[in-house]
């Protein structure tokens, strides 16, 4: 049953530094949604994914996606349920679909922008926003294709308790690497060591962080970086020859008008090492293969996942900054509708 | 004929920033050199190579070669003439050899540390310190193996009038790239455009350098970086997708106790680009093949070379800083003996 009104959240102004209460604006508007063409549907949004990359979409700069425009619904991937179909749609009412709905409770979507989700028995629909979604794919292709991790190598992961980092740590162990995780609280470190099985987790807020890093890492072969800034710069001083630094994200620098800068980059020369950035969308044609392999790891209990859930679309603006302050452990999602799509 | 005394230059103290007149010490000592073993020789040093990498050897830090120790002869490659041979040496008096003699007029060397130079007719012995030596090999493997330049791509070279940069520019043209050179004077720019045939040379000291860069480069595919610092940081804002930044040297930062830092590294993510360092010694097993190909380019007039010569071993300490202040155009060498080994 469609409601009389629904809520969406739009970009009100571009943040210069941190996201604040002026960045987004909540709008509650009359519900008058209909399939716009025969090959479109109306979707009730059930879950939305919150990701660090969203901070970049708020900047009016050249990047891999156009910036979100002022007044536009904030871009976000999600899972939803088809509630009304156009006359020529390939979907049925009740289908669970994944798409870039944005921060809204309901969305009119073209068929071709949607993927029907049919979760195998050993995974949940919600996994398609996590391990089997962009964050899991980012971990998989970043570590294996960009980082080219090898058995016996030393892997260090920053932002290790986050959606991407926690998967990277586990794939690292599956591939036979020594894995040292970096996170921002003792609780996260315990989770990483006890539940995810990393060899050592280090709290970067500890006063002796650098000494712990030197002691437990020694020198590293792959640094999977979600954080940037000071930790990345320090990692550059601890490279083995031919080390690969996988530049996935830089949550410490996304909100900085002017990043601190990498001062230790000269070590890349003496250690014949490289820093490489990547965008997971480039691997879209290989997602299915990766999802299949990761699904088996889930089934075999080798890949654990954790969701951090906030309730209601109106919570999204306050929840997003958590990704930069360390408020979440695991994949941050917004539960938008009251539907129960997951047993996780 | 051996002299009664000879001169050598040793490291007196480690420079914190720039090399100054306290960094090195000249020593004139009695000549009592003899082959130390049957398989060693005494070499009269004719030419020495001065290279930016030598600044790094003065720092007491972990690197690809051990630091030069206080009181030790400054490390340097050179060309020399064998003047005395051990009873079991494979060399003959009069042989021209290449070796790491250091800053000295005479050196006792083990056979295995020397390479006999037999220049084909179309090249000079001195080329083995230039295009066919470490700087030429650095250009060749850096651009082709690390940078993987492709026909039609845009190549930007910093420090383009130097020993490495000038060869990179020419190989770039040979390989069909659009080449934009960055150098530090109008005269160097004219040489690069008129003699070496780059598409455009830009003087980084011009007030409108960045505008010129944007106009003539647009966006770049390969940045061959000899300079580091601010120019590298700016280049990071002008990357095409999948751009490769070849980190060869950083003459602007070698003398800085704390480099400025790369603030624009986040562009590596959005452009799926990489920064990669390398050390030419890793390619030693392929030098002969490269030298053969480059020899043909010389013969065909596709590869021009220029030497900047200073006279006498005592000039080395004052000449080395030229590499960081832009005093040289082409390969900087010290003519140590009075021998005429080159028609260049």
Short mmCIF file of N, CA, C and O in Angstrom, two decimals, chain A residues 62-64 219 227-229 232 237 239-240 242 247-250 253-254 258-263 265-266 268-279 282, chain B residues 62-64 219 227-229 232 237 239-240 242 247-250 253-254 258-263 265-266 268-279 282:
data_model
loop_
_atom_site.label_atom_id
_atom_site.label_comp_id
_atom_site.label_asym_id
_atom_site.label_seq_id
_atom_site.Cartn_x
_atom_site.Cartn_y
_atom_site.Cartn_z
N UNK A 62 36.10 17.11 -10.62
CA UNK A 62 36.23 16.04 -11.61
C UNK A 62 36.49 14.72 -10.88
O UNK A 62 37.44 14.61 -10.11
N UNK A 63 35.65 13.74 -11.11
CA UNK A 63 35.86 12.45 -10.47
C UNK A 63 35.24 11.36 -11.31
O UNK A 63 34.88 11.59 -12.47
N UNK A 64 35.14 10.17 -10.74
CA UNK A 64 34.66 9.03 -11.53
C UNK A 64 33.15 9.03 -11.70
O UNK A 64 32.62 8.30 -12.52
N UNK A 219 58.21 -5.06 8.22
CA UNK A 219 58.00 -4.37 6.95
C UNK A 219 56.86 -5.08 6.20
O UNK A 219 56.63 -6.27 6.40
N UNK A 227 42.24 4.88 4.78
CA UNK A 227 42.27 6.00 5.72
C UNK A 227 43.07 7.19 5.20
O UNK A 227 42.71 8.34 5.41
N UNK A 228 44.17 6.94 4.52
CA UNK A 228 45.01 8.03 4.02
C UNK A 228 45.76 8.74 5.14
O UNK A 228 45.92 8.21 6.25
N UNK A 229 46.22 9.94 4.83
CA UNK A 229 46.81 10.83 5.82
C UNK A 229 48.01 10.26 6.54
O UNK A 229 48.89 9.62 5.94
N UNK A 232 48.92 6.40 6.42
CA UNK A 232 49.48 6.04 5.11
C UNK A 232 50.92 6.55 5.00
O UNK A 232 51.82 5.83 4.54
N UNK A 237 57.05 4.38 5.25
CA UNK A 237 58.39 4.19 5.80
C UNK A 237 58.65 2.73 6.17
O UNK A 237 59.73 2.40 6.65
N UNK A 239 58.08 -0.21 4.10
CA UNK A 239 57.82 -1.01 2.90
C UNK A 239 58.91 -2.03 2.65
O UNK A 239 60.10 -1.72 2.73
N UNK A 240 58.50 -3.23 2.32
CA UNK A 240 59.42 -4.18 1.71
C UNK A 240 59.62 -3.79 0.25
O UNK A 240 58.86 -3.02 -0.31
N UNK A 242 59.26 -3.87 -3.57
CA UNK A 242 58.13 -4.21 -4.46
C UNK A 242 56.78 -4.20 -3.73
O UNK A 242 55.84 -4.90 -4.14
N UNK A 247 45.30 2.04 -2.83
CA UNK A 247 44.63 3.25 -2.37
C UNK A 247 43.15 3.08 -2.63
O UNK A 247 42.67 3.27 -3.75
N UNK A 248 42.44 2.71 -1.58
CA UNK A 248 41.01 2.43 -1.73
C UNK A 248 40.20 3.65 -1.32
O UNK A 248 39.25 4.04 -1.97
N UNK A 249 40.59 4.25 -0.22
CA UNK A 249 39.88 5.41 0.29
C UNK A 249 40.79 6.18 1.21
O UNK A 249 41.90 5.75 1.49
N UNK A 250 40.30 7.31 1.67
CA UNK A 250 41.13 8.15 2.53
C UNK A 250 40.21 8.89 3.49
O UNK A 250 40.11 10.11 3.46
N UNK A 253 41.09 12.06 5.09
CA UNK A 253 41.35 13.24 4.27
C UNK A 253 40.15 13.72 3.46
O UNK A 253 40.18 14.81 2.91
N UNK A 254 39.09 12.90 3.38
CA UNK A 254 37.94 13.30 2.56
C UNK A 254 37.35 14.62 3.03
O UNK A 254 36.82 15.39 2.23
N UNK A 258 42.29 20.69 2.62
CA UNK A 258 43.63 20.49 2.08
C UNK A 258 44.27 19.33 2.84
O UNK A 258 44.62 19.47 4.01
N UNK A 259 44.44 18.17 2.18
CA UNK A 259 45.02 17.03 2.89
C UNK A 259 46.43 17.33 3.39
O UNK A 259 47.12 18.20 2.86
N UNK A 260 46.83 16.57 4.37
CA UNK A 260 48.13 16.75 5.02
C UNK A 260 49.28 16.51 4.05
O UNK A 260 50.31 17.18 4.11
N UNK A 261 49.13 15.55 3.18
CA UNK A 261 50.19 15.30 2.20
C UNK A 261 51.11 14.17 2.61
O UNK A 261 51.39 13.96 3.78
N UNK A 262 51.56 13.42 1.61
CA UNK A 262 52.45 12.30 1.85
C UNK A 262 53.88 12.78 1.75
O UNK A 262 54.36 13.12 0.67
N UNK A 263 54.55 12.82 2.88
CA UNK A 263 55.92 13.34 2.89
C UNK A 263 56.95 12.24 2.66
O UNK A 263 58.09 12.52 2.30
N UNK A 265 57.06 9.83 0.46
CA UNK A 265 56.90 9.14 -0.82
C UNK A 265 58.22 8.74 -1.45
O UNK A 265 58.25 7.86 -2.32
N UNK A 266 59.32 9.35 -1.02
CA UNK A 266 60.62 8.97 -1.60
C UNK A 266 60.97 7.50 -1.34
O UNK A 266 61.74 6.91 -2.09
N UNK A 268 59.18 5.14 -1.94
CA UNK A 268 58.69 4.36 -3.07
C UNK A 268 59.82 4.08 -4.06
O UNK A 268 59.81 3.05 -4.74
N UNK A 269 60.75 5.00 -4.15
CA UNK A 269 61.87 4.79 -5.07
C UNK A 269 62.80 3.72 -4.52
O UNK A 269 63.04 2.70 -5.16
N UNK A 270 63.30 3.94 -3.31
CA UNK A 270 64.30 3.01 -2.79
C UNK A 270 63.74 1.60 -2.65
O UNK A 270 64.47 0.63 -2.78
N UNK A 271 62.45 1.49 -2.39
CA UNK A 271 61.85 0.15 -2.24
C UNK A 271 61.15 -0.33 -3.51
O UNK A 271 60.49 -1.37 -3.50
N UNK A 272 61.29 0.38 -4.63
CA UNK A 272 60.65 0.00 -5.89
C UNK A 272 59.18 -0.35 -5.65
O UNK A 272 58.67 -1.40 -6.07
N UNK A 273 58.50 0.51 -4.95
CA UNK A 273 57.13 0.23 -4.53
C UNK A 273 56.15 1.10 -5.29
O UNK A 273 56.56 2.04 -5.97
N UNK A 274 54.88 0.77 -5.18
CA UNK A 274 53.90 1.59 -5.88
C UNK A 274 52.66 1.87 -5.04
O UNK A 274 52.28 1.09 -4.18
N UNK A 275 52.06 3.02 -5.33
CA UNK A 275 50.75 3.37 -4.79
C UNK A 275 49.79 3.35 -5.96
O UNK A 275 50.06 3.98 -6.98
N UNK A 276 48.69 2.65 -5.82
CA UNK A 276 47.76 2.57 -6.94
C UNK A 276 46.32 2.73 -6.47
O UNK A 276 45.90 2.09 -5.51
N UNK A 277 45.61 3.62 -7.15
CA UNK A 277 44.20 3.80 -6.85
C UNK A 277 43.34 2.97 -7.78
O UNK A 277 43.79 2.54 -8.84
N UNK A 278 42.11 2.73 -7.38
CA UNK A 278 41.20 1.99 -8.25
C UNK A 278 39.77 2.34 -7.91
O UNK A 278 39.48 2.88 -6.85
N UNK A 279 38.89 2.05 -8.84
CA UNK A 279 37.46 2.27 -8.67
C UNK A 279 36.79 0.94 -8.97
O UNK A 279 37.00 0.35 -10.04
N UNK A 282 35.01 -0.42 -12.28
CA UNK A 282 35.75 -0.91 -13.44
C UNK A 282 35.72 -2.44 -13.54
O UNK A 282 36.05 -3.00 -14.58
N UNK B 62 67.86 3.62 5.57
CA UNK B 62 67.64 2.37 4.86
C UNK B 62 67.34 2.71 3.40
O UNK B 62 66.43 3.45 3.11
N UNK B 63 68.12 2.16 2.51
CA UNK B 63 67.86 2.40 1.10
C UNK B 63 68.38 1.24 0.27
O UNK B 63 68.71 0.19 0.81
N UNK B 64 68.46 1.45 -1.03
CA UNK B 64 68.83 0.35 -1.93
C UNK B 64 70.32 0.09 -1.94
O UNK B 64 70.77 -0.93 -2.44
N UNK B 219 45.44 16.62 -20.10
CA UNK B 219 45.64 15.59 -19.09
C UNK B 219 46.69 14.61 -19.60
O UNK B 219 46.87 14.46 -20.80
N UNK B 227 61.77 15.22 -10.29
CA UNK B 227 61.85 16.43 -9.48
C UNK B 227 61.09 16.33 -8.16
O UNK B 227 61.54 16.82 -7.13
N UNK B 228 59.93 15.67 -8.17
CA UNK B 228 59.14 15.57 -6.94
C UNK B 228 58.50 16.88 -6.55
O UNK B 228 58.39 17.80 -7.36
N UNK B 229 58.07 16.94 -5.28
CA UNK B 229 57.59 18.18 -4.70
C UNK B 229 56.39 18.78 -5.40
O UNK B 229 55.46 18.08 -5.79
N UNK B 232 55.27 17.61 -9.02
CA UNK B 232 54.63 16.30 -8.96
C UNK B 232 53.22 16.43 -8.39
O UNK B 232 52.27 15.83 -8.90
N UNK B 237 46.99 16.41 -10.26
CA UNK B 237 45.66 16.96 -10.54
C UNK B 237 45.33 16.91 -12.04
O UNK B 237 44.25 17.34 -12.44
N UNK B 239 45.66 14.05 -14.27
CA UNK B 239 45.83 12.67 -14.71
C UNK B 239 44.67 12.20 -15.58
O UNK B 239 43.51 12.43 -15.24
N UNK B 240 44.99 11.52 -16.65
CA UNK B 240 44.00 10.72 -17.33
C UNK B 240 43.76 9.44 -16.54
O UNK B 240 44.55 9.07 -15.68
N UNK B 242 43.96 5.73 -15.52
CA UNK B 242 45.02 4.72 -15.64
C UNK B 242 46.40 5.34 -15.91
O UNK B 242 47.28 4.70 -16.49
N UNK B 247 58.23 7.33 -10.70
CA UNK B 247 58.98 8.06 -9.70
C UNK B 247 60.44 7.68 -9.85
O UNK B 247 60.88 6.64 -9.37
N UNK B 248 61.17 8.53 -10.53
CA UNK B 248 62.57 8.24 -10.81
C UNK B 248 63.46 8.93 -9.81
O UNK B 248 64.42 8.36 -9.30
N UNK B 249 63.15 10.18 -9.52
CA UNK B 249 63.96 10.94 -8.59
C UNK B 249 63.14 12.10 -8.09
O UNK B 249 62.01 12.31 -8.52
N UNK B 250 63.72 12.83 -7.16
CA UNK B 250 62.98 13.93 -6.56
C UNK B 250 63.98 15.01 -6.16
O UNK B 250 64.13 15.33 -5.00
N UNK B 253 63.34 17.49 -3.56
CA UNK B 253 63.12 17.05 -2.17
C UNK B 253 64.31 16.34 -1.54
O UNK B 253 64.31 16.12 -0.33
N UNK B 254 65.31 15.98 -2.33
CA UNK B 254 66.44 15.24 -1.76
C UNK B 254 67.14 16.03 -0.66
O UNK B 254 67.67 15.47 0.28
N UNK B 258 62.53 17.67 5.46
CA UNK B 258 61.16 17.15 5.48
C UNK B 258 60.49 17.59 4.18
O UNK B 258 60.20 18.77 4.00
N UNK B 259 60.24 16.64 3.27
CA UNK B 259 59.61 17.02 2.00
C UNK B 259 58.25 17.68 2.21
O UNK B 259 57.59 17.45 3.22
N UNK B 260 57.83 18.41 1.23
CA UNK B 260 56.59 19.16 1.27
C UNK B 260 55.38 18.24 1.37
O UNK B 260 54.40 18.54 2.04
N UNK B 261 55.43 17.12 0.68
CA UNK B 261 54.32 16.19 0.76
C UNK B 261 53.35 16.31 -0.40
O UNK B 261 53.11 17.40 -0.90
N UNK B 262 52.82 15.17 -0.81
CA UNK B 262 51.87 15.13 -1.92
C UNK B 262 50.46 15.25 -1.37
O UNK B 262 49.96 14.34 -0.71
N UNK B 263 49.85 16.39 -1.62
CA UNK B 263 48.52 16.63 -1.07
C UNK B 263 47.41 16.15 -2.01
O UNK B 263 46.29 15.95 -1.59
N UNK B 265 47.09 13.37 -3.67
CA UNK B 265 47.15 11.93 -3.98
C UNK B 265 45.79 11.29 -4.13
O UNK B 265 45.67 10.21 -4.72
N UNK B 266 44.73 11.94 -3.62
CA UNK B 266 43.40 11.35 -3.76
C UNK B 266 42.98 11.20 -5.21
O UNK B 266 42.14 10.37 -5.54
N UNK B 268 44.60 9.87 -7.40
CA UNK B 268 45.00 8.52 -7.83
C UNK B 268 43.82 7.57 -7.77
O UNK B 268 43.74 6.62 -8.56
N UNK B 269 42.93 7.79 -6.81
CA UNK B 269 41.76 6.90 -6.70
C UNK B 269 40.80 7.19 -7.84
O UNK B 269 40.48 6.30 -8.62
N UNK B 270 40.37 8.44 -7.97
CA UNK B 270 39.33 8.72 -8.96
C UNK B 270 39.82 8.43 -10.38
O UNK B 270 39.02 8.06 -11.24
N UNK B 271 41.12 8.57 -10.62
CA UNK B 271 41.65 8.30 -11.96
C UNK B 271 42.27 6.91 -12.09
O UNK B 271 42.88 6.60 -13.11
N UNK B 272 42.13 6.07 -11.08
CA UNK B 272 42.69 4.69 -11.12
C UNK B 272 44.15 4.75 -11.59
O UNK B 272 44.57 4.02 -12.50
N UNK B 273 44.88 5.62 -10.99
CA UNK B 273 46.25 5.86 -11.44
C UNK B 273 47.24 5.31 -10.42
O UNK B 273 46.87 4.94 -9.31
N UNK B 274 48.51 5.27 -10.82
CA UNK B 274 49.50 4.76 -9.88
C UNK B 274 50.78 5.59 -9.91
O UNK B 274 51.14 6.17 -10.94
N UNK B 275 51.43 5.60 -8.75
CA UNK B 275 52.78 6.14 -8.63
C UNK B 275 53.68 4.96 -8.36
O UNK B 275 53.40 4.17 -7.46
N UNK B 276 54.76 4.83 -9.11
CA UNK B 276 55.63 3.67 -8.90
C UNK B 276 57.09 4.09 -8.94
O UNK B 276 57.53 4.81 -9.83
N UNK B 277 57.81 3.65 -7.94
CA UNK B 277 59.24 3.90 -7.90
C UNK B 277 60.01 2.73 -8.46
O UNK B 277 59.49 1.62 -8.57
N UNK B 278 61.25 2.98 -8.85
CA UNK B 278 62.07 1.87 -9.36
C UNK B 278 63.55 2.23 -9.17
O UNK B 278 63.91 3.38 -8.97
N UNK B 279 64.36 1.19 -9.23
CA UNK B 279 65.81 1.34 -9.12
C UNK B 279 66.39 0.64 -10.34
O UNK B 279 66.11 -0.54 -10.58
N UNK B 282 67.95 -3.02 -10.76
CA UNK B 282 67.14 -4.23 -10.86
C UNK B 282 67.07 -4.76 -12.30
O UNK B 282 66.68 -5.91 -12.52
#
